Amino acid sequence: GNPSAKPLAMNDGPQGFNVYTDPGLAGTSTQFPSLLTVAASFSPETSRRYAAAIVEEFVGKGSNVLLGPDLEVNRVANTGRSFESLSGEDPFLGAELVRPFVQEVQGKGIIATIKHWLDNNQEIRRMTMNVEVGDRAQHEIYMAPFKAAIDAGAGAVMCSYNKVYGTHSCENPKLLKELLRKDAGFRGFVMSDWGATHDAVKAATSGLDVEMPGSSGMFMQLPELVGQGAVDQATIDTMAGHVLTSMYFSGHFDGRFPGAVPSAVSRADVTTDAHRDVARQTILDGAVLLKNEGATLPLATAGKKIAMIGQYCNTDQYFAPDHVTAGNVGTPFMGQGSGYVPSTRTVTP
């Protein structure tokens, strides 16, 4: 093999290097604010700066595949993962913000994984629900941020849990072959979300390249399925080719990724004052008043007290209700799940 090529070291996530699998690593990476905060900034430069800081920490931790950013266009403000969306409610906004984000990630030899393809717009019944979308709305609204990310060089796509047009996303030839590869021009590799693979034959022949954990190792059946003739060897070659294409495009054979890839998650502390400044500035940039009616800002604070209302004014933890993702701890600043980065430095309002 090529001595410059390193193993693929994938890590969440879209809002910072997630070390939640090892409580002892809390605080060794920066807890950045949510991607929705970046969206609220309406600033491509804020998106670029945010991504650049995260990329530096991924390099320091030795991870060359970033599982993000999330690009779903939010249809309902209180959908379960709206905090993770760089698009917010606007496909044009998402397209403008994802370009500098992806360019920063890919420029350091890290494969950006845009997710979740496609129409993943709510958490409740996300494993079983079916989404029906007309072709025009699909292309102009829901695909638009993904298309911009692909044009910017994103090397991987993660398919979603939900069904679209009656078929699970990760075994959906219309989504993975027609819309993604033919219409959007994607040439990298497609990975499943955790537990999103339901049938090895259907997934492999419909355009899934990499199965992630949680589906009982369905792709472990592929050698046997090839021997039985259920899956062509040419299909396996194409799947491998998509992964190698992304690695080549991302500079994995040319030494573009400057970090070392350890056999386990690095225990190095990769936070810096500069990265914390980026996190703080992103929060400030995301506090946008669209209309300053009645000269609401700036506040005249002399001789006055400002009340802060609500339970999250003085806590750094958010506990998700069971119908979202049971048991996952998060923070009101960035949500929970794959987008959560545990920290020992959180400061409440």
PDB file of C-alpha atoms in Angstrom, residues 104-240:
ATOM      1  CA  GLU A 104     -11.675  24.482   5.534  1.00  0.00           C
ATOM      2  CA  VAL A 105     -12.219  20.821   6.417  1.00  0.00           C
ATOM      3  CA  GLN A 106     -11.142  19.317   3.105  1.00  0.00           C
ATOM      4  CA  GLY A 107      -8.202  21.718   2.820  1.00  0.00           C
ATOM      5  CA  LYS A 108      -6.501  20.012   5.767  1.00  0.00           C
ATOM      6  CA  GLY A 109      -6.913  16.515   4.339  1.00  0.00           C
ATOM      7  CA  ILE A 110      -9.994  15.769   6.438  1.00  0.00           C
ATOM      8  CA  ILE A 111     -13.009  14.253   4.711  1.00  0.00           C
ATOM      9  CA  ALA A 112     -16.162  16.259   5.395  1.00  0.00           C
ATOM     10  CA  THR A 113     -19.261  14.066   5.806  1.00  0.00           C
ATOM     11  CA  ILE A 114     -22.426  15.966   4.966  1.00  0.00           C
ATOM     12  CA  LYS A 115     -25.547  14.612   6.615  1.00  0.00           C
ATOM     13  CA  HIS A 116     -28.234  13.358   6.790  1.00  0.00           C
ATOM     14  CA  TRP A 117     -29.245  12.491   3.234  1.00  0.00           C
ATOM     15  CA  LEU A 118     -32.168  13.099   2.825  1.00  0.00           C
ATOM     16  CA  ASP A 119     -35.355  14.731   4.187  1.00  0.00           C
ATOM     17  CA  ASN A 120     -34.370  13.988   7.790  1.00  0.00           C
ATOM     18  CA  ASN A 121     -36.520  16.715   9.291  1.00  0.00           C
ATOM     19  CA  GLN A 122     -37.762  15.306  12.600  1.00  0.00           C
ATOM     20  CA  GLU A 123     -36.576  12.995  15.367  1.00  0.00           C
ATOM     21  CA  ILE A 124     -39.852  11.459  16.549  1.00  0.00           C
ATOM     22  CA  ARG A 125     -40.320   8.131  14.738  1.00  0.00           C
ATOM     23  CA  ARG A 126     -37.199   8.894  12.736  1.00  0.00           C
ATOM     24  CA  MET A 127     -36.441   5.176  12.225  1.00  0.00           C
ATOM     25  CA  THR A 128     -39.792   4.365  10.664  1.00  0.00           C
ATOM     26  CA  MET A 129     -41.378   7.506   9.243  1.00  0.00           C
ATOM     27  CA  ASN A 130     -41.816   7.983   5.505  1.00  0.00           C
ATOM     28  CA  VAL A 131     -41.314  11.286   3.688  1.00  0.00           C
ATOM     29  CA  GLU A 132     -42.929  12.204   0.384  1.00  0.00           C
ATOM     30  CA  VAL A 133     -41.464  15.213  -1.415  1.00  0.00           C
ATOM     31  CA  GLY A 134     -42.134  16.527  -4.901  1.00  0.00           C
ATOM     32  CA  ASP A 135     -39.181  16.725  -7.300  1.00  0.00           C
ATOM     33  CA  ARG A 136     -39.097  20.523  -7.461  1.00  0.00           C
ATOM     34  CA  ALA A 137     -39.165  20.984  -3.674  1.00  0.00           C
ATOM     35  CA  GLN A 138     -36.582  18.221  -3.299  1.00  0.00           C
ATOM     36  CA  HIS A 139     -34.111  19.894  -5.657  1.00  0.00           C
ATOM     37  CA  GLU A 140     -34.754  23.534  -4.757  1.00  0.00           C
ATOM     38  CA  ILE A 141     -35.116  23.207  -0.981  1.00  0.00           C
ATOM     39  CA  TYR A 142     -33.830  20.006   0.584  1.00  0.00           C
ATOM     40  CA  MET A 143     -31.006  19.099  -1.796  1.00  0.00           C
ATOM     41  CA  ALA A 144     -29.692  22.628  -2.330  1.00  0.00           C
ATOM     42  CA  PRO A 145     -27.328  22.870   0.684  1.00  0.00           C
ATOM     43  CA  PHE A 146     -26.003  19.360  -0.048  1.00  0.00           C
ATOM     44  CA  LYS A 147     -25.359  20.280  -3.675  1.00  0.00           C
ATOM     45  CA  ALA A 148     -23.380  23.345  -2.547  1.00  0.00           C
ATOM     46  CA  ALA A 149     -21.335  21.178  -0.161  1.00  0.00           C
ATOM     47  CA  ILE A 150     -20.626  18.641  -2.919  1.00  0.00           C
ATOM     48  CA  ASP A 151     -19.517  21.414  -5.265  1.00  0.00           C
ATOM     49  CA  ALA A 152     -17.238  22.700  -2.474  1.00  0.00           C
ATOM     50  CA  GLY A 153     -15.548  19.283  -2.277  1.00  0.00           C
ATOM     51  CA  ALA A 154     -17.280  17.270   0.460  1.00  0.00           C
ATOM     52  CA  GLY A 155     -15.870  13.734   0.271  1.00  0.00           C
ATOM     53  CA  ALA A 156     -18.553  11.728   2.082  1.00  0.00           C
ATOM     54  CA  VAL A 157     -22.305  11.636   2.643  1.00  0.00           C
ATOM     55  CA  MET A 158     -24.167   9.999   5.538  1.00  0.00           C
ATOM     56  CA  CYS A 159     -27.604   8.638   4.688  1.00  0.00           C
ATOM     57  CA  SER A 160     -30.426   9.052   7.174  1.00  0.00           C
ATOM     58  CA  TYR A 161     -32.719   6.816   9.219  1.00  0.00           C
ATOM     59  CA  ASN A 162     -36.043   7.756   7.672  1.00  0.00           C
ATOM     60  CA  LYS A 163     -37.753   6.380   4.610  1.00  0.00           C
ATOM     61  CA  VAL A 164     -38.211   8.518   1.519  1.00  0.00           C
ATOM     62  CA  TYR A 165     -40.695   7.512  -1.166  1.00  0.00           C
ATOM     63  CA  GLY A 166     -41.421   4.420   0.941  1.00  0.00           C
ATOM     64  CA  THR A 167     -37.839   3.071   1.087  1.00  0.00           C
ATOM     65  CA  HIS A 168     -35.187   3.473   3.800  1.00  0.00           C
ATOM     66  CA  SER A 169     -32.661   6.128   2.807  1.00  0.00           C
ATOM     67  CA  CYS A 170     -29.618   3.848   3.007  1.00  0.00           C
ATOM     68  CA  GLU A 171     -31.085   1.335   0.568  1.00  0.00           C
ATOM     69  CA  ASN A 172     -32.859   3.828  -1.668  1.00  0.00           C
ATOM     70  CA  PRO A 173     -31.616   3.854  -5.277  1.00  0.00           C
ATOM     71  CA  LYS A 174     -33.552   7.006  -6.147  1.00  0.00           C
ATOM     72  CA  LEU A 175     -31.840   8.885  -3.312  1.00  0.00           C
ATOM     73  CA  LEU A 176     -28.364   7.383  -3.582  1.00  0.00           C
ATOM     74  CA  LYS A 177     -27.963   6.829  -7.317  1.00  0.00           C
ATOM     75  CA  GLU A 178     -30.334   9.222  -9.056  1.00  0.00           C
ATOM     76  CA  LEU A 179     -30.541  12.292  -6.822  1.00  0.00           C
ATOM     77  CA  LEU A 180     -27.109  12.086  -5.177  1.00  0.00           C
ATOM     78  CA  ARG A 181     -24.801  10.823  -7.911  1.00  0.00           C
ATOM     79  CA  LYS A 182     -26.602  11.702 -11.137  1.00  0.00           C
ATOM     80  CA  ASP A 183     -28.312  14.972 -10.214  1.00  0.00           C
ATOM     81  CA  ALA A 184     -25.951  16.343  -7.533  1.00  0.00           C
ATOM     82  CA  GLY A 185     -22.763  14.964  -9.118  1.00  0.00           C
ATOM     83  CA  PHE A 186     -21.389  13.325  -5.975  1.00  0.00           C
ATOM     84  CA  ARG A 187     -18.314  11.109  -6.511  1.00  0.00           C
ATOM     85  CA  GLY A 188     -17.218  10.260  -2.961  1.00  0.00           C
ATOM     86  CA  PHE A 189     -18.504   7.546  -0.626  1.00  0.00           C
ATOM     87  CA  VAL A 190     -21.795   7.066   1.201  1.00  0.00           C
ATOM     88  CA  MET A 191     -21.881   5.782   4.778  1.00  0.00           C
ATOM     89  CA  SER A 192     -24.895   4.795   6.834  1.00  0.00           C
ATOM     90  CA  ASP A 193     -25.978   6.421  10.035  1.00  0.00           C
ATOM     91  CA  TRP A 194     -25.604   4.170  13.090  1.00  0.00           C
ATOM     92  CA  GLY A 195     -28.160   1.372  12.775  1.00  0.00           C
ATOM     93  CA  ALA A 196     -29.551   2.673   9.476  1.00  0.00           C
ATOM     94  CA  THR A 197     -28.678  -0.404   7.383  1.00  0.00           C
ATOM     95  CA  HIS A 198     -31.582  -2.835   7.098  1.00  0.00           C
ATOM     96  CA  ASP A 199     -30.702  -5.198   4.254  1.00  0.00           C
ATOM     97  CA  ALA A 200     -27.167  -5.905   3.007  1.00  0.00           C
ATOM     98  CA  VAL A 201     -28.154  -6.759  -0.577  1.00  0.00           C
ATOM     99  CA  LYS A 202     -30.534  -3.836  -1.007  1.00  0.00           C
ATOM    100  CA  ALA A 203     -28.079  -1.389   0.559  1.00  0.00           C
ATOM    101  CA  ALA A 204     -25.043  -2.511  -1.454  1.00  0.00           C
ATOM    102  CA  THR A 205     -26.877  -2.629  -4.769  1.00  0.00           C
ATOM    103  CA  SER A 206     -28.648   0.692  -4.139  1.00  0.00           C
ATOM    104  CA  GLY A 207     -25.559   2.794  -3.475  1.00  0.00           C
ATOM    105  CA  LEU A 208     -24.408   2.420   0.145  1.00  0.00           C
ATOM    106  CA  ASP A 209     -20.616   2.055   0.356  1.00  0.00           C
ATOM    107  CA  VAL A 210     -19.812   1.845   4.076  1.00  0.00           C
ATOM    108  CA  GLU A 211     -21.927   0.428   6.903  1.00  0.00           C
ATOM    109  CA  MET A 212     -21.407   2.063  10.267  1.00  0.00           C
ATOM    110  CA  PRO A 213     -22.032   0.182  13.555  1.00  0.00           C
ATOM    111  CA  GLY A 214     -25.427  -0.600  15.005  1.00  0.00           C
ATOM    112  CA  SER A 215     -26.877  -2.769  12.224  1.00  0.00           C
ATOM    113  CA  SER A 216     -25.551  -6.163  13.362  1.00  0.00           C
ATOM    114  CA  GLY A 217     -22.697  -6.070  10.856  1.00  0.00           C
ATOM    115  CA  MET A 218     -24.803  -6.610   7.777  1.00  0.00           C
ATOM    116  CA  PHE A 219     -21.956  -5.813   5.403  1.00  0.00           C
ATOM    117  CA  MET A 220     -19.984  -8.634   7.014  1.00  0.00           C
ATOM    118  CA  GLN A 221     -22.274 -10.832   4.928  1.00  0.00           C
ATOM    119  CA  LEU A 222     -20.978  -9.402   1.648  1.00  0.00           C
ATOM    120  CA  PRO A 223     -18.290 -12.051   0.935  1.00  0.00           C
ATOM    121  CA  GLU A 224     -20.892 -14.778   1.301  1.00  0.00           C
ATOM    122  CA  LEU A 225     -23.437 -12.820  -0.732  1.00  0.00           C
ATOM    123  CA  VAL A 226     -20.926 -12.371  -3.542  1.00  0.00           C
ATOM    124  CA  GLY A 227     -20.235 -16.099  -3.482  1.00  0.00           C
ATOM    125  CA  GLN A 228     -23.963 -16.766  -3.752  1.00  0.00           C
ATOM    126  CA  GLY A 229     -24.324 -14.352  -6.641  1.00  0.00           C
ATOM    127  CA  ALA A 230     -26.681 -12.062  -4.721  1.00  0.00           C
ATOM    128  CA  VAL A 231     -24.198  -9.185  -5.052  1.00  0.00           C
ATOM    129  CA  ASP A 232     -21.845  -8.741  -8.025  1.00  0.00           C
ATOM    130  CA  GLN A 233     -18.116  -8.409  -7.484  1.00  0.00           C
ATOM    131  CA  ALA A 234     -18.331  -5.324  -9.706  1.00  0.00           C
ATOM    132  CA  THR A 235     -20.614  -3.742  -7.113  1.00  0.00           C
ATOM    133  CA  ILE A 236     -18.025  -4.351  -4.390  1.00  0.00           C
ATOM    134  CA  ASP A 237     -15.331  -2.852  -6.609  1.00  0.00           C
ATOM    135  CA  THR A 238     -17.459   0.235  -7.168  1.00  0.00           C
ATOM    136  CA  MET A 239     -18.062   0.623  -3.431  1.00  0.00           C
ATOM    137  CA  ALA A 240     -14.340   0.391  -2.698  1.00  0.00           C
TER     138      ALA A 240
END
